[in-house]
Coordinates of C-alpha atoms in Angstrom, one line a residue:
M256 CA 0.0 0.0 0.0
L257 CA 1.2 3.5 -0.9
S258 CA 1.9 5.9 2.0
K259 CA 0.0 9.1 2.0
P260 CA 2.9 11.1 0.7
D261 CA 3.3 8.6 -2.1
V262 CA -0.3 8.7 -3.0
R263 CA -0.2 12.5 -3.1
L264 CA 2.9 12.5 -5.3
F265 CA 1.2 10.0 -7.6
R266 CA -1.9 12.1 -7.9
R267 CA 0.2 15.2 -8.7
F268 CA 2.3 13.3 -11.3
S269 CA -0.8 11.8 -12.9
V270 CA -2.4 15.3 -13.2
F271 CA 0.8 16.7 -14.7
L272 CA 1.1 13.8 -17.2
I273 CA -2.5 13.9 -18.4
T274 CA -2.4 17.7 -18.7
A275 CA 0.8 17.5 -20.8
I276 CA -0.7 15.0 -23.1
L277 CA -3.9 17.1 -23.6
L278 CA -1.8 20.2 -24.2
V279 CA 0.3 18.5 -26.9
S280 CA -2.8 17.0 -28.5
G281 CA -4.5 20.5 -28.6
I282 CA -7.5 19.3 -26.6
L283 CA -6.7 21.5 -23.5
P284 CA -6.2 25.3 -24.0
A285 CA -2.9 26.8 -23.0
G286 CA -4.5 28.8 -20.2
A287 CA -5.4 25.6 -18.4
Q288 CA -1.7 25.0 -17.5
A289 CA -1.8 28.2 -15.5
Q290 CA -5.0 27.2 -13.8
E291 CA -3.3 23.9 -12.7
R292 CA -0.6 26.0 -11.1
H293 CA -3.0 28.1 -8.9
W294 CA -1.2 28.9 -5.7
A295 CA -3.1 31.0 -3.2
P296 CA -1.0 33.3 -1.1
V297 CA -0.2 32.2 2.5
H298 CA 0.4 34.5 5.4
P299 CA 4.0 33.8 6.7
A300 CA 2.7 33.9 10.4
I301 CA 1.1 30.5 9.6
F302 CA 4.5 28.8 9.3
S303 CA 5.8 30.7 12.4
S304 CA 2.9 29.2 14.4
M305 CA 3.6 25.7 13.0
A306 CA 7.3 26.1 14.0
R307 CA 6.3 27.0 17.6
S308 CA 4.0 24.1 17.8
N309 CA 6.4 21.6 16.2
G310 CA 3.9 20.7 13.4
A311 CA 0.3 21.7 13.0
A312 CA -1.4 25.0 13.7
S313 CA -4.7 26.7 13.2
F314 CA -5.2 29.0 10.2
L315 CA -8.1 30.5 8.1
V316 CA -8.9 29.5 4.6
I317 CA -10.6 32.4 2.9
L318 CA -12.5 31.4 -0.2
A319 CA -12.5 33.6 -3.4
D320 CA -16.3 33.7 -3.8
Q321 CA -17.7 35.9 -1.1
P322 CA -21.3 36.8 -0.3
D323 CA -22.6 40.3 -0.8
P324 CA -25.2 41.0 1.9
Q325 CA -25.7 44.6 0.7
A326 CA -26.6 43.6 -2.8
Y327 CA -28.7 40.7 -1.6
L328 CA -30.9 43.0 0.6
A329 CA -31.2 45.5 -2.2
Q330 CA -32.2 42.8 -4.8
R331 CA -34.8 41.4 -2.4
S332 CA -36.1 44.9 -1.5
L333 CA -35.3 44.2 2.2
R334 CA -33.2 47.3 3.0
S335 CA -36.3 48.9 4.6
A336 CA -37.7 45.7 6.0
T337 CA -38.2 45.1 9.7
L338 CA -35.0 44.0 11.5
E339 CA -36.5 40.6 12.2
S340 CA -37.2 40.0 8.5
K341 CA -33.8 41.4 7.4
R342 CA -31.8 39.3 9.9
E343 CA -33.7 36.1 9.1
S344 CA -33.3 36.6 5.4
L345 CA -29.6 37.4 5.8
Y346 CA -29.0 34.3 7.9
R347 CA -30.7 32.0 5.3
Y348 CA -28.8 33.7 2.4
L349 CA -25.4 33.5 4.1
T350 CA -25.7 29.9 5.3
A351 CA -26.9 28.7 1.9
F352 CA -24.1 30.6 0.1
A353 CA -21.3 29.1 2.4
R354 CA -22.7 25.6 2.4
E355 CA -22.9 25.4 -1.4
R356 CA -19.3 26.7 -1.9
Q357 CA -17.6 24.9 1.0
Q358 CA -19.1 21.5 0.4
P359 CA -16.2 20.2 -1.8
M360 CA -13.6 21.4 0.8
W361 CA -15.5 19.8 3.6
A362 CA -15.5 16.5 1.8
W363 CA -11.8 16.7 1.2
L364 CA -11.0 17.7 4.8
D365 CA -13.2 14.9 6.1
A366 CA -11.5 12.4 3.8
Q367 CA -8.1 13.5 5.1
G368 CA -9.2 13.4 8.7
I369 CA -8.3 17.1 9.2
D370 CA -10.0 19.1 11.9
Y371 CA -11.9 22.2 10.7
R372 CA -14.6 24.7 11.6
P373 CA -16.7 26.3 8.8
F374 CA -18.0 29.9 9.0
Y375 CA -20.8 31.5 7.0
I376 CA -20.6 35.1 8.2
I377 CA -17.6 35.2 6.0
N378 CA -17.0 32.4 3.4
A379 CA -14.1 30.9 5.3
V380 CA -13.0 27.7 7.1
E381 CA -10.7 27.5 10.1
V382 CA -8.4 24.5 9.6
Y383 CA -6.0 22.8 11.9
G384 CA -3.3 21.3 9.8
D385 CA 0.4 21.1 8.9
T386 CA 2.5 22.3 6.0
E387 CA 1.3 19.5 3.8
T388 CA -2.3 20.6 4.5
V389 CA -1.3 24.2 3.6
T390 CA 0.3 23.0 0.3
A391 CA -2.8 21.1 -0.7
L392 CA -5.3 23.8 0.2
R393 CA -3.6 26.6 -1.5
Q394 CA -3.8 24.7 -4.8
R395 CA -7.6 24.4 -4.6
P396 CA -9.2 26.8 -7.2
E397 CA -11.8 28.0 -4.8
V398 CA -9.2 29.3 -2.3
A399 CA -8.3 33.0 -2.3
R400 CA -5.8 33.1 0.5
L401 CA -4.7 31.5 3.7
A402 CA -4.7 33.8 6.7
A403 CA -3.1 33.4 10.0
N404 CA -5.1 32.7 13.1
P405 CA -2.6 33.8 15.8
E406 CA -3.3 33.8 19.6
M407 CA -3.3 37.5 20.7
Q408 CA -3.2 38.8 24.2
M409 CA -5.8 41.5 24.9
S410 CA -4.9 45.0 25.7
E411 CA -4.7 44.9 29.5
P412 CA -6.2 47.7 31.7
V413 CA -3.8 50.6 32.0
D414 CA -2.0 52.0 35.0
V415 CA -2.4 55.7 34.7
P416 CA -0.3 58.5 36.4
E417 CA -1.8 60.0 39.5
A418 CA -2.1 63.3 37.7
E419 CA -4.7 61.8 35.4
R420 CA -6.9 60.7 38.3
S421 CA -9.1 62.5 40.7
A422 CA -11.1 61.5 43.8
A423 CA -14.3 61.5 41.7
N424 CA -12.9 58.9 39.3
S425 CA -13.7 55.7 41.4
R426 CA -16.4 57.0 43.7
I427 CA -19.2 54.8 44.7
A428 CA -20.5 56.6 47.7
A429 CA -22.6 55.1 50.6
D430 CA -25.6 56.9 49.2
A431 CA -25.3 54.9 46.0
E432 CA -24.0 57.7 43.8
S433 CA -23.2 56.4 40.3
P434 CA -19.6 56.2 39.1
Y435 CA -18.4 59.5 37.7
G436 CA -18.7 58.4 34.1
I437 CA -22.4 57.7 34.4
V438 CA -23.0 61.3 35.7
F439 CA -20.5 62.9 33.3
T440 CA -22.3 61.5 30.2
R441 CA -25.6 62.6 31.8
A442 CA -27.2 59.2 31.8
P443 CA -29.2 59.8 35.0
E444 CA -30.9 62.8 33.3
V445 CA -32.1 60.4 30.6
W446 CA -33.4 57.9 33.3
A447 CA -35.4 60.8 34.8
M448 CA -37.1 61.2 31.3
G449 CA -38.3 57.6 31.6
Y450 CA -35.7 55.8 29.5
R451 CA -33.4 53.1 30.9
G452 CA -32.7 50.9 27.9
F453 CA -35.9 48.8 28.0
G454 CA -36.4 46.7 24.8
V455 CA -32.7 46.8 23.8
V456 CA -30.3 43.8 23.9
V457 CA -26.6 44.5 24.2
A458 CA -24.0 41.8 23.4
S459 CA -20.6 41.4 25.1
Q460 CA -17.8 39.9 23.1
D461 CA -15.0 39.7 25.7
T462 CA -13.3 37.4 28.3
G463 CA -16.8 36.3 29.4
V464 CA -19.2 37.5 32.1
D465 CA -19.7 36.6 35.8
W466 CA -23.4 36.2 34.9
D467 CA -24.8 35.9 38.4
H468 CA -23.1 39.0 39.8
A469 CA -25.7 41.0 41.7
A470 CA -25.3 43.9 39.3
L471 CA -25.7 41.8 36.2
R472 CA -27.9 38.7 36.8
D473 CA -31.3 40.5 36.6
K474 CA -30.3 42.0 33.2
Y475 CA -29.2 38.7 31.7
R476 CA -31.7 37.7 29.0
G477 CA -31.4 34.1 30.1
W478 CA -32.5 34.8 33.7
D479 CA -36.1 34.7 34.8
P480 CA -36.4 36.8 38.0
F481 CA -40.0 35.7 38.6
T482 CA -39.2 32.0 38.8
G483 CA -35.5 32.2 39.7
S484 CA -34.6 29.9 36.7
V485 CA -32.1 30.4 34.0
I486 CA -31.7 29.3 30.4
H487 CA -28.2 29.8 29.0
E488 CA -28.9 28.3 25.6
L489 CA -29.2 31.0 22.9
N490 CA -28.1 33.6 25.4
W491 CA -24.5 32.6 25.8
F492 CA -21.8 31.0 23.7
D493 CA -18.2 30.1 24.4
A494 CA -16.0 30.3 21.3
W495 CA -13.4 28.1 23.0
G496 CA -15.8 25.3 23.9
S497 CA -14.6 23.3 26.8
A498 CA -11.0 24.3 26.3
N499 CA -9.1 26.1 29.1
R500 CA -12.0 26.7 31.4
S501 CA -9.9 27.0 34.6
G502 CA -11.9 28.8 37.2
C503 CA -15.1 28.2 35.2
D504 CA -17.9 25.6 35.2
S505 CA -16.8 22.6 33.1
D506 CA -19.9 23.1 30.9
P507 CA -19.1 25.7 28.2
Q508 CA -22.9 26.5 27.9
V509 CA -22.6 28.1 31.4
P510 CA -21.3 31.7 31.2
C511 CA -18.0 32.4 33.0
D512 CA -15.2 35.0 33.0
D513 CA -11.7 33.7 33.7
N514 CA -10.3 37.3 33.7
G515 CA -12.8 39.9 34.9
H516 CA -12.4 42.2 32.0
G517 CA -15.7 41.3 30.3
T518 CA -17.6 41.5 33.6
H519 CA -16.3 45.0 34.1
T520 CA -17.4 46.2 30.7
V521 CA -20.9 44.7 31.0
G522 CA -21.3 46.4 34.3
T523 CA -20.6 49.8 32.7
I524 CA -23.2 49.1 30.0
L525 CA -26.1 48.2 32.2
G526 CA -25.2 47.2 35.7
S527 CA -27.3 47.9 38.8
D528 CA -27.2 46.2 42.1
T529 CA -30.7 46.0 43.6
T530 CA -29.4 44.2 46.7
A531 CA -27.5 47.3 47.7
S532 CA -29.1 49.7 50.2
P533 CA -30.0 51.9 48.5
D534 CA -29.8 50.5 44.9
L535 CA -26.5 50.9 43.2
F536 CA -26.4 52.0 39.6
I537 CA -23.1 51.5 37.8
G538 CA -24.3 51.1 34.2
M539 CA -25.5 53.5 31.5
A540 CA -28.7 51.6 30.6
P541 CA -29.9 49.6 33.7
G542 CA -33.1 48.6 31.9
A543 CA -31.4 46.9 29.0
Q544 CA -30.6 43.2 28.7
W545 CA -27.3 41.5 27.8
I546 CA -26.1 38.3 26.2
G547 CA -22.5 37.2 25.9
C548 CA -19.8 35.4 24.0
R549 CA -16.4 34.4 25.4
N550 CA -14.0 35.2 22.7
M551 CA -10.9 35.0 24.8
R552 CA -9.5 32.4 27.1
N553 CA -7.3 33.8 29.9
G554 CA -7.2 37.1 27.9
V555 CA -6.1 35.5 24.6
G556 CA -8.2 35.5 21.5
T557 CA -7.9 34.7 17.8
P558 CA -9.5 36.0 14.6
A559 CA -11.4 32.7 14.5
S560 CA -12.8 33.1 18.0
Y561 CA -13.8 36.7 17.3
T562 CA -15.5 35.6 14.1
A563 CA -17.3 32.8 15.9
C564 CA -18.8 35.3 18.4
F565 CA -20.0 37.6 15.7
E566 CA -21.6 34.6 14.0
F567 CA -23.3 33.7 17.2
F568 CA -24.6 37.2 17.6
L569 CA -26.0 37.3 14.1
A570 CA -28.2 34.2 14.8
P571 CA -27.7 32.7 18.3
Y572 CA -27.5 28.9 18.5
P573 CA -26.9 26.3 21.2
Q574 CA -23.3 25.6 22.4
D575 CA -23.4 22.1 20.9
G576 CA -25.6 23.1 17.9
D577 CA -24.9 23.7 14.2
P578 CA -24.6 27.4 13.4
F579 CA -25.6 26.7 9.8
V580 CA -29.1 25.3 10.8
D581 CA -29.7 26.0 14.4
G582 CA -29.3 29.8 14.4
V583 CA -32.3 31.9 15.6
A584 CA -31.9 35.3 14.0
A585 CA -34.9 36.6 15.9
L586 CA -32.8 36.5 19.0
A587 CA -29.9 38.6 17.6
P588 CA -28.8 41.4 19.9
D589 CA -29.0 45.1 18.8
I590 CA -25.6 46.4 20.0
I591 CA -22.2 44.6 20.2
N592 CA -19.5 45.9 22.6
N593 CA -15.9 45.0 21.7
S594 CA -13.1 45.9 24.0
W595 CA -10.3 44.0 22.2
Y596 CA -8.1 44.3 19.2
C597 CA -6.4 42.2 16.6
P598 CA -2.9 43.5 15.7
P599 CA -1.4 42.6 12.3
S600 CA 2.0 42.9 13.9
E601 CA 1.2 39.6 15.7
G602 CA -0.1 37.9 12.5
C603 CA -3.7 39.1 12.3
D604 CA -4.8 39.7 8.7
F605 CA -5.9 43.3 8.5
D606 CA -8.8 42.5 6.3
S607 CA -9.9 39.1 7.7
L608 CA -12.5 40.7 10.0
L609 CA -13.6 43.5 7.8
Q610 CA -16.3 41.6 5.9
V611 CA -17.5 40.1 9.2
V612 CA -18.2 43.6 10.7
Q613 CA -19.7 44.8 7.4
T614 CA -22.1 41.8 7.5
V615 CA -23.4 42.5 11.0
R616 CA -23.8 46.1 10.1
E617 CA -26.1 45.1 7.3
A618 CA -28.1 43.2 9.9
G619 CA -28.6 46.5 11.8
Q620 CA -26.2 45.7 14.7
L621 CA -24.2 48.6 16.0
V622 CA -20.6 47.6 16.6
V623 CA -19.0 49.7 19.4
V624 CA -15.2 49.3 19.7
S625 CA -12.5 50.6 22.1
A626 CA -10.0 52.7 20.1
G627 CA -6.9 51.1 21.7
N628 CA -4.4 52.0 24.4
S629 CA -1.4 52.9 22.2
G630 CA -1.5 56.7 22.7
P631 CA -0.4 59.4 22.8
S632 CA 1.2 58.6 19.4
C633 CA -0.5 59.8 16.3
E634 CA -1.9 57.2 13.8
S635 CA -2.1 54.7 16.7
I636 CA -5.6 53.6 15.8
R637 CA -4.2 51.0 13.5
Y638 CA -5.6 47.6 14.4
P639 CA -8.7 45.7 13.4
I640 CA -11.4 46.2 14.3
S641 CA -11.2 49.8 15.7
A642 CA -9.6 51.0 12.4
Y643 CA -12.5 50.0 10.3
A644 CA -15.0 52.6 8.9
D645 CA -17.9 50.3 9.7
V646 CA -17.5 50.4 13.5
F647 CA -18.0 53.1 16.1
S648 CA -14.6 53.6 17.8
V649 CA -14.3 55.2 21.2
G650 CA -11.3 57.0 22.9
A651 CA -11.0 57.6 26.6
H652 CA -10.9 60.7 28.8
N653 CA -10.6 61.2 32.6
S654 CA -13.1 62.6 35.1
G655 CA -12.3 66.2 34.1
G656 CA -12.9 65.5 30.4
T657 CA -9.2 65.5 29.4
I658 CA -8.0 62.9 27.0
A659 CA -6.2 60.0 28.6
S660 CA -2.5 59.7 27.7
F661 CA -2.9 56.1 26.7
S662 CA -5.9 56.7 24.4
S663 CA -5.0 55.8 20.8
R664 CA -5.2 58.6 18.2
G665 CA -6.0 58.8 14.6
P666 CA -6.0 59.2 11.7
V667 CA -6.0 55.7 10.3
T668 CA -3.1 55.2 8.0
A669 CA -2.5 51.4 8.3
D670 CA -4.7 50.8 5.3
G671 CA -4.0 54.1 3.6
S672 CA -7.5 55.4 4.2
G673 CA -6.6 58.4 6.3
L674 CA -9.9 57.8 8.1
M675 CA -10.6 60.2 11.0
K676 CA -10.9 58.2 14.2
P677 CA -12.0 57.9 17.0
E678 CA -15.6 58.9 16.5
I679 CA -16.1 60.0 20.0
T680 CA -14.6 59.9 23.5
A681 CA -16.0 58.7 26.8
P682 CA -14.9 58.2 30.5
G683 CA -12.1 55.6 30.6
V684 CA -9.8 56.5 33.5
S685 CA -10.4 54.8 36.9
V686 CA -13.9 53.6 36.0
M687 CA -15.6 51.7 38.8
S688 CA -17.7 48.7 37.7
A689 CA -18.5 45.0 38.4
D690 CA -15.7 42.6 39.1
N691 CA -15.5 38.8 39.2
G692 CA -16.8 37.2 42.4
G693 CA -19.5 39.7 43.1
G694 CA -17.3 42.7 43.9
Y695 CA -16.4 46.0 42.2
A696 CA -13.1 47.3 40.8
S697 CA -11.7 50.4 39.2
L698 CA -10.0 50.0 35.9
S699 CA -8.6 52.3 33.2
G700 CA -8.4 51.9 29.4
T701 CA -10.4 52.5 26.2
S702 CA -12.0 49.2 27.1
M703 CA -13.8 51.1 29.8
A704 CA -14.8 53.9 27.5
A705 CA -16.5 51.9 24.8
P706 CA -19.2 50.4 27.2
H707 CA -20.3 53.9 28.0
V708 CA -21.2 54.4 24.4
A709 CA -22.8 51.0 24.0
G710 CA -25.0 51.8 27.0
A711 CA -25.7 55.2 25.6
A712 CA -26.9 53.7 22.3
A713 CA -29.2 51.4 24.3
L714 CA -30.7 54.5 26.1
L715 CA -31.1 56.2 22.7
W716 CA -32.9 53.3 21.1
S717 CA -35.2 52.9 24.1
A718 CA -36.2 56.5 23.8
A719 CA -36.5 56.4 20.0
P720 CA -37.3 52.8 19.0
A721 CA -37.6 53.8 15.3
L722 CA -33.8 54.4 15.3
K723 CA -33.1 50.8 16.2
G724 CA -31.0 49.3 13.4
Q725 CA -30.8 52.6 11.7
L726 CA -27.0 52.8 12.2
N727 CA -26.1 55.8 10.0
E728 CA -28.7 58.0 11.7
T729 CA -27.8 56.7 15.2
E730 CA -24.1 57.4 14.7
Q731 CA -24.9 60.9 13.3
I732 CA -27.0 61.7 16.4
L733 CA -24.2 60.4 18.8
I734 CA -21.5 62.5 17.1
K735 CA -23.6 65.6 16.4
S736 CA -24.7 65.7 20.1
A737 CA -21.2 65.2 21.5
K738 CA -19.7 68.0 23.5
P739 CA -17.1 69.3 21.0
V740 CA -13.5 69.5 22.1
S741 CA -10.9 71.1 19.9
A742 CA -7.4 69.5 19.4
S743 CA -4.7 70.1 16.9
Q744 CA -2.5 67.1 17.7
C745 CA -2.2 64.7 14.8
M746 CA -4.1 67.1 12.5
P747 CA -2.7 68.5 9.2
E748 CA -1.9 72.2 9.0
G749 CA -5.1 74.2 8.5
A750 CA -7.5 71.3 9.1
P751 CA -10.7 71.9 11.0
L752 CA -10.2 71.3 14.7
I753 CA -13.5 69.4 15.0
P754 CA -13.6 66.5 14.4
N755 CA -10.0 65.7 15.3
A756 CA -7.8 62.7 15.8
T757 CA -7.8 63.0 19.6
Y758 CA -11.4 63.4 20.7
G759 CA -13.2 62.7 17.4
Y760 CA -16.4 64.8 17.5
G761 CA -16.1 65.3 21.3
Q762 CA -17.2 63.8 24.6
L763 CA -20.3 61.6 24.8
D764 CA -23.5 63.4 25.9
V765 CA -26.4 61.0 26.0
K766 CA -28.9 63.5 27.3
Q767 CA -28.2 65.7 24.3
A768 CA -28.4 62.7 22.0
V769 CA -31.8 61.7 23.3
D770 CA -33.1 65.3 23.1
M771 CA -31.9 65.5 19.5
A772 CA -33.5 62.2 18.5
L773 CA -36.9 63.1 20.0
S774 CA -37.1 66.4 18.1
P775 CA -36.0 65.9 14.5
A776 CA -36.8 68.1 11.5
M777 CA -38.7 66.4 8.8
I778 CA -37.5 67.4 5.4
T779 CA -40.0 67.1 2.5
A780 CA -39.6 68.0 -1.2
V781 CA -42.5 68.7 -3.5
L782 CA -42.2 69.4 -7.3
S783 CA -45.1 71.5 -8.8
D784 CA -45.1 70.7 -12.5
T785 CA -47.9 72.2 -14.7
T786 CA -46.5 70.9 -17.9
G787 CA -48.2 67.5 -17.4
A788 CA -45.0 65.5 -17.7
Q789 CA -45.6 62.9 -15.0
S790 CA -42.1 61.4 -15.3
I791 CA -40.3 64.6 -14.5
S792 CA -38.7 64.6 -11.0
A793 CA -36.0 66.5 -9.2
Q794 CA -33.2 65.1 -7.0
V795 CA -32.2 66.8 -3.8
T796 CA -28.8 66.1 -2.1
I797 CA -28.2 67.5 1.4
T798 CA -24.7 67.3 2.9
D799 CA -23.9 67.8 6.6
S800 CA -21.1 70.5 6.7
L801 CA -19.7 69.0 10.0
T802 CA -19.9 65.3 9.5
G803 CA -20.0 64.9 5.7
A804 CA -23.2 62.8 5.9
V805 CA -25.2 62.8 2.7
Y806 CA -29.0 62.6 2.5
S807 CA -31.0 62.2 -0.7
L808 CA -34.5 63.0 -1.7
D809 CA -36.3 62.3 -5.0
T810 CA -39.6 64.1 -5.6
A811 CA -40.8 61.0 -7.5
G812 CA -41.8 59.3 -4.3
S813 CA -39.2 59.7 -1.5
D814 CA -40.5 59.7 2.0
P815 CA -39.6 62.7 4.2
I816 CA -36.3 62.3 6.0
R817 CA -35.3 63.1 9.6
M818 CA -32.5 65.6 10.1
Y819 CA -31.0 67.3 13.1
P820 CA -29.6 70.8 14.0
G821 CA -26.6 72.0 12.1
A822 CA -25.2 73.5 9.0
Y823 CA -25.9 71.8 5.7
S824 CA -25.4 72.4 1.9
I825 CA -28.3 71.6 -0.4
R826 CA -27.9 70.7 -4.1
V827 CA -31.0 70.5 -6.3
T828 CA -30.9 69.0 -9.8
W829 CA -33.8 69.1 -12.3
Q830 CA -33.0 68.0 -15.8
E831 CA -30.0 70.1 -16.9
Q832 CA -30.5 72.7 -14.2
E833 CA -28.7 72.7 -10.8
S834 CA -28.8 75.0 -7.8
T835 CA -27.0 75.0 -4.5
V836 CA -28.0 76.8 -1.2
P837 CA -27.0 76.6 2.4
L838 CA -29.3 75.4 5.1
N839 CA -28.9 76.1 8.8
L840 CA -31.2 74.0 10.9
T841 CA -32.0 75.5 14.3
T842 CA -34.2 73.5 16.7
G843 CA -37.7 74.8 16.7
E844 CA -37.3 77.0 13.7
D845 CA -39.1 75.8 10.6
W846 CA -37.5 76.4 7.2
A847 CA -38.7 76.7 3.6
Q848 CA -37.1 77.3 0.2
T849 CA -38.4 77.3 -3.3
F850 CA -36.5 76.7 -6.5
D851 CA -37.9 78.2 -9.7
F852 CA -36.9 76.1 -12.7
G853 CA -39.1 78.0 -15.1
P854 CA -42.6 79.3 -15.5
N855 CA -44.1 75.8 -15.0
V856 CA -41.8 74.0 -12.6
I857 CA -41.2 74.9 -8.9
L858 CA -39.6 72.8 -6.3
S859 CA -40.5 73.4 -2.6
L860 CA -38.3 72.2 0.2
N861 CA -39.6 72.4 3.8
A862 CA -38.2 71.5 7.2
A863 CA -40.7 71.2 10.1
W864 CA -39.7 70.2 13.6
V865 CA -41.7 67.4 15.2
D866 CA -42.0 66.1 18.7
E867 CA -41.6 62.3 18.7
T868 CA -41.5 62.0 22.5
P869 CA -43.7 59.1 23.6
T870 CA -46.1 59.6 26.6
L871 CA -44.7 57.9 29.7
D872 CA -45.6 57.5 33.3
K873 CA -42.3 58.8 34.7
S874 CA -43.3 57.9 38.3
M875 CA -42.2 54.4 37.6
F876 CA -38.7 55.3 36.6
L877 CA -35.5 56.2 38.4
P878 CA -35.0 59.6 40.1
L879 CA -32.5 62.0 38.7
I880 CA -29.0 61.5 40.2
Q881 CA -27.4 64.9 40.6
A882 CA -23.7 65.4 39.8
P883 CA -21.7 65.9 43.0

């Protein structure tokens, strides 16, 4: 019997011999020879990993044919569908797409006895193999590239100089005052309006969660406070399975945190301890719910573990289930907090997670990310996923509002985009929140800043449910409502000082964000045409002078659009004619403008402010907590 290497060599020789005969006979076109020599590129870190492990290692096989969720939703007229319909359709599309294209590779891997894990959120397969496996896979025609899957240590909480701290930073007083970050961002003022995050589910992708911590248990979606029972299935997933669960329950379906980092971030999002006397509120949105995914073991994660968590959040499934068939898209969370990074310097493929976050964005899930702790250097927001345009990146400031020395700065140059980051800053120095074992701890880092924004988004969506899943509009509200802070560091000569590469658009102000969301201006466009030409329409493009956001209206049937205070530029196009005018929207002041395109054609633009505040019985909600 031939050994496996001999069989492989025989197969290669046979293919070469048959191809040569066909080429000589003219049966096979000359281009086929190049096709036989397809060699997909391989990230060199794969071989480094194999050398360290004396043989095999995990790596990602990225297939050439990738799904296009944006085009799919557009073709099916689902872009304006309900979130539930959109997510269910995306789940079915993505799983069917990946299954069809990965089946031949699955069959080959099964036949070789090679361990693998398929993904559908990106058309890719995690494979555990050796150099021979790499050689065979890179010759497969459906393979685009082989990416590394290195183990990366998370950015640990930062020790900050005493000068950056203040007594207010870590305060949790006996009278149950909230930590300073909750008051600084004005969350208690939103609670007093009647909004605490009800109806919003926030996901934690981190080291795990101490789920039965007194400040977190009642907010866990799997917990039933009326019966005292818990269901972890579909509310928790461990991307590492049963591996390395030291200090945790042996069952990976049971939530755990072997580090404490994830517990701390969830506490800042929504924590409140009703056993305290009086109640202790440490989180931004104490009425929201959370679910979780453990993407790191002992603080170490991989691109595959991060991808697995995003896939779980797109359509939760049981720990021992099949993500391709057991996913329940109706249980997908609304917001995903990510306080981790994936440095290319350690082998992380810069683009390997890009399509993943783009896909969850198409599903209407807001991805909030810590900017990183590599400041004060310029261009230090350089790692996935904080460097991506499709996520909302958050820098850190202290209790006085001054940027933390460790907070990473923009712009993003690692990919040549020059993207201005971070989007916003939030409290991240000496932040008090939940800790493993039922206690509380003060930590510093942009990891502590991002949860403030995730919780703020939950408050915003509970106040204005129509914004849920409307990510562009939500992000515009968050940045336009931020308290602006000028900074010239890392900015080119003569550039506007807001936004900037240090504070982004400024400091998070959730009260201002909610006020803005509840009182938008509705913009309408009406074309009066007495010529009788029914097909004639005008196009209206409105550009935000601060953020660059672009809004479009077509008089041939566009619905009114919501806009918010600020300076804009309006361009109107009708046939060959074009006109541009400025627009300054001021809250409460209606606006109107007409464009005369001749004796028979007049376009009317109108902005009318509306009050979308729902009627609530505020007596059932929390009292306002005054700043000290």
